[in-house]
Amino acid sequence: MPKILIIDDNEDDIIAVKYVLEKHKYDVIGAFSGEEGIEAVKKHLPNCILLDRNMPTLDGIEVCHILKAND
């Protein structure tokens, strides 16, 4: 089953997207910050990441740079 990681600081957004994706048989993981998302990538190795661009502390652009810099 494909794994999708949603990184978003808005819990309601994660819940809504997760609900729709799980109906289509995806395994969905949620992370509520950029830092938590990076740890979730390492732990779960998702097939796809849905990433909020505007987050406090570590925004989506910074998360992309960190993930691209690491295997």
PDB file of N, CA, C and O in Angstrom, residues 21-49:
ATOM      1  N   LEU A  21      -7.819  10.345   1.329  1.00  0.00           N
ATOM      2  CA  LEU A  21      -6.809   9.419   0.818  1.00  0.00           C
ATOM      3  C   LEU A  21      -6.991   8.007   1.353  1.00  0.00           C
ATOM      4  O   LEU A  21      -6.782   7.033   0.630  1.00  0.00           O
ATOM      5  N   GLU A  22      -7.366   7.884   2.617  1.00  0.00           N
ATOM      6  CA  GLU A  22      -7.570   6.546   3.188  1.00  0.00           C
ATOM      7  C   GLU A  22      -8.750   5.832   2.537  1.00  0.00           C
ATOM      8  O   GLU A  22      -8.742   4.610   2.432  1.00  0.00           O
ATOM      9  N   LYS A  23      -9.733   6.572   2.067  1.00  0.00           N
ATOM     10  CA  LYS A  23     -10.850   5.958   1.342  1.00  0.00           C
ATOM     11  C   LYS A  23     -10.379   5.339   0.037  1.00  0.00           C
ATOM     12  O   LYS A  23     -10.992   4.423  -0.485  1.00  0.00           O
ATOM     13  N   HIS A  24      -9.258   5.844  -0.487  1.00  0.00           N
ATOM     14  CA  HIS A  24      -8.687   5.324  -1.729  1.00  0.00           C
ATOM     15  C   HIS A  24      -7.536   4.359  -1.456  1.00  0.00           C
ATOM     16  O   HIS A  24      -6.707   4.106  -2.328  1.00  0.00           O
ATOM     17  N   LYS A  25      -7.502   3.841  -0.231  1.00  0.00           N
ATOM     18  CA  LYS A  25      -6.563   2.772   0.166  1.00  0.00           C
ATOM     19  C   LYS A  25      -5.098   3.200   0.271  1.00  0.00           C
ATOM     20  O   LYS A  25      -4.201   2.403   0.058  1.00  0.00           O
ATOM     21  N   TYR A  26      -4.860   4.470   0.614  1.00  0.00           N
ATOM     22  CA  TYR A  26      -3.494   4.909   0.876  1.00  0.00           C
ATOM     23  C   TYR A  26      -3.220   4.822   2.372  1.00  0.00           C
ATOM     24  O   TYR A  26      -4.111   5.026   3.189  1.00  0.00           O
ATOM     25  N   ASP A  27      -1.979   4.542   2.704  1.00  0.00           N
ATOM     26  CA  ASP A  27      -1.519   4.583   4.086  1.00  0.00           C
ATOM     27  C   ASP A  27      -1.044   6.016   4.311  1.00  0.00           C
ATOM     28  O   ASP A  27      -0.104   6.473   3.655  1.00  0.00           O
ATOM     29  N   VAL A  28      -1.692   6.750   5.216  1.00  0.00           N
ATOM     30  CA  VAL A  28      -1.414   8.174   5.386  1.00  0.00           C
ATOM     31  C   VAL A  28      -0.828   8.442   6.763  1.00  0.00           C
ATOM     32  O   VAL A  28      -1.332   7.977   7.780  1.00  0.00           O
ATOM     33  N   ILE A  29       0.264   9.217   6.761  1.00  0.00           N
ATOM     34  CA  ILE A  29       0.923   9.622   7.992  1.00  0.00           C
ATOM     35  C   ILE A  29       0.846  11.144   8.050  1.00  0.00           C
ATOM     36  O   ILE A  29       1.041  11.822   7.039  1.00  0.00           O
ATOM     37  N   GLY A  30       0.597  11.691   9.224  1.00  0.00           N
ATOM     38  CA  GLY A  30       0.539  13.139   9.398  1.00  0.00           C
ATOM     39  C   GLY A  30       1.669  13.634  10.268  1.00  0.00           C
ATOM     40  O   GLY A  30       2.052  12.979  11.240  1.00  0.00           O
ATOM     41  N   ALA A  31       2.205  14.805   9.926  1.00  0.00           N
ATOM     42  CA  ALA A  31       3.220  15.474  10.730  1.00  0.00           C
ATOM     43  C   ALA A  31       2.807  16.942  10.843  1.00  0.00           C
ATOM     44  O   ALA A  31       2.378  17.549   9.859  1.00  0.00           O
ATOM     45  N   PHE A  32       2.946  17.503  12.038  1.00  0.00           N
ATOM     46  CA  PHE A  32       2.420  18.838  12.311  1.00  0.00           C
ATOM     47  C   PHE A  32       3.454  19.962  12.274  1.00  0.00           C
ATOM     48  O   PHE A  32       3.146  21.095  12.619  1.00  0.00           O
ATOM     49  N   SER A  33       4.671  19.665  11.846  1.00  0.00           N
ATOM     50  CA  SER A  33       5.701  20.695  11.696  1.00  0.00           C
ATOM     51  C   SER A  33       6.750  20.198  10.712  1.00  0.00           C
ATOM     52  O   SER A  33       6.815  19.004  10.407  1.00  0.00           O
ATOM     53  N   GLY A  34       7.580  21.113  10.252  1.00  0.00           N
ATOM     54  CA  GLY A  34       8.653  20.721   9.354  1.00  0.00           C
ATOM     55  C   GLY A  34       9.613  19.746   9.999  1.00  0.00           C
ATOM     56  O   GLY A  34      10.022  18.753   9.393  1.00  0.00           O
ATOM     57  N   GLU A  35       9.944  20.004  11.257  1.00  0.00           N
ATOM     58  CA  GLU A  35      10.861  19.127  11.987  1.00  0.00           C
ATOM     59  C   GLU A  35      10.277  17.726  12.151  1.00  0.00           C
ATOM     60  O   GLU A  35      10.960  16.718  11.932  1.00  0.00           O
ATOM     61  N   GLU A  36       9.013  17.678  12.527  1.00  0.00           N
ATOM     62  CA  GLU A  36       8.330  16.386  12.690  1.00  0.00           C
ATOM     63  C   GLU A  36       8.233  15.661  11.344  1.00  0.00           C
ATOM     64  O   GLU A  36       8.370  14.436  11.264  1.00  0.00           O
ATOM     65  N   GLY A  37       8.026  16.423  10.291  1.00  0.00           N
ATOM     66  CA  GLY A  37       7.944  15.834   8.954  1.00  0.00           C
ATOM     67  C   GLY A  37       9.248  15.198   8.522  1.00  0.00           C
ATOM     68  O   GLY A  37       9.256  14.102   7.947  1.00  0.00           O
ATOM     69  N   ILE A  38      10.365  15.854   8.794  1.00  0.00           N
ATOM     70  CA  ILE A  38      11.674  15.294   8.433  1.00  0.00           C
ATOM     71  C   ILE A  38      11.910  13.981   9.178  1.00  0.00           C
ATOM     72  O   ILE A  38      12.374  13.001   8.591  1.00  0.00           O
ATOM     73  N   GLU A  39      11.555  13.936  10.443  1.00  0.00           N
ATOM     74  CA  GLU A  39      11.694  12.695  11.218  1.00  0.00           C
ATOM     75  C   GLU A  39      10.777  11.604  10.669  1.00  0.00           C
ATOM     76  O   GLU A  39      11.153  10.437  10.594  1.00  0.00           O
ATOM     77  N   ALA A  40       9.559  12.000  10.249  1.00  0.00           N
ATOM     78  CA  ALA A  40       8.611  11.025   9.693  1.00  0.00           C
ATOM     79  C   ALA A  40       9.116  10.458   8.366  1.00  0.00           C
ATOM     80  O   ALA A  40       8.908   9.277   8.073  1.00  0.00           O
ATOM     81  N   VAL A  41       9.803  11.267   7.576  1.00  0.00           N
ATOM     82  CA  VAL A  41      10.376  10.783   6.317  1.00  0.00           C
ATOM     83  C   VAL A  41      11.408   9.701   6.612  1.00  0.00           C
ATOM     84  O   VAL A  41      11.424   8.641   5.985  1.00  0.00           O
ATOM     85  N   LYS A  42      12.273   9.969   7.581  1.00  0.00           N
ATOM     86  CA  LYS A  42      13.311   8.998   7.949  1.00  0.00           C
ATOM     87  C   LYS A  42      12.704   7.694   8.464  1.00  0.00           C
ATOM     88  O   LYS A  42      13.181   6.612   8.144  1.00  0.00           O
ATOM     89  N   LYS A  43      11.658   7.816   9.247  1.00  0.00           N
ATOM     90  CA  LYS A  43      11.044   6.646   9.888  1.00  0.00           C
ATOM     91  C   LYS A  43      10.173   5.833   8.928  1.00  0.00           C
ATOM     92  O   LYS A  43      10.200   4.605   8.932  1.00  0.00           O
ATOM     93  N   HIS A  44       9.380   6.505   8.094  1.00  0.00           N
ATOM     94  CA  HIS A  44       8.359   5.820   7.293  1.00  0.00           C
ATOM     95  C   HIS A  44       8.703   5.659   5.811  1.00  0.00           C
ATOM     96  O   HIS A  44       8.044   4.884   5.124  1.00  0.00           O
ATOM     97  N   LEU A  45       9.677   6.413   5.304  1.00  0.00           N
ATOM     98  CA  LEU A  45      10.048   6.366   3.884  1.00  0.00           C
ATOM     99  C   LEU A  45       8.818   6.411   2.964  1.00  0.00           C
ATOM    100  O   LEU A  45       8.519   5.468   2.228  1.00  0.00           O
ATOM    101  N   PRO A  46       8.076   7.526   2.993  1.00  0.00           N
ATOM    102  CA  PRO A  46       6.843   7.615   2.201  1.00  0.00           C
ATOM    103  C   PRO A  46       7.111   7.627   0.702  1.00  0.00           C
ATOM    104  O   PRO A  46       8.189   8.018   0.245  1.00  0.00           O
ATOM    105  N   ASN A  47       6.105   7.215  -0.054  1.00  0.00           N
ATOM    106  CA  ASN A  47       6.171   7.266  -1.508  1.00  0.00           C
ATOM    107  C   ASN A  47       5.904   8.674  -2.036  1.00  0.00           C
ATOM    108  O   ASN A  47       6.326   9.029  -3.133  1.00  0.00           O
ATOM    109  N   CYS A  48       5.168   9.457  -1.247  1.00  0.00           N
ATOM    110  CA  CYS A  48       4.772  10.800  -1.662  1.00  0.00           C
ATOM    111  C   CYS A  48       4.675  11.681  -0.418  1.00  0.00           C
ATOM    112  O   CYS A  48       4.295  11.208   0.654  1.00  0.00           O
ATOM    113  N   ILE A  49       5.016  12.967  -0.576  1.00  0.00           N
ATOM    114  CA  ILE A  49       4.899  13.927   0.528  1.00  0.00           C
ATOM    115  C   ILE A  49       4.041  15.093   0.057  1.00  0.00           C
ATOM    116  O   ILE A  49       4.319  15.702  -0.977  1.00  0.00           O
TER     117      ILE A  49
END
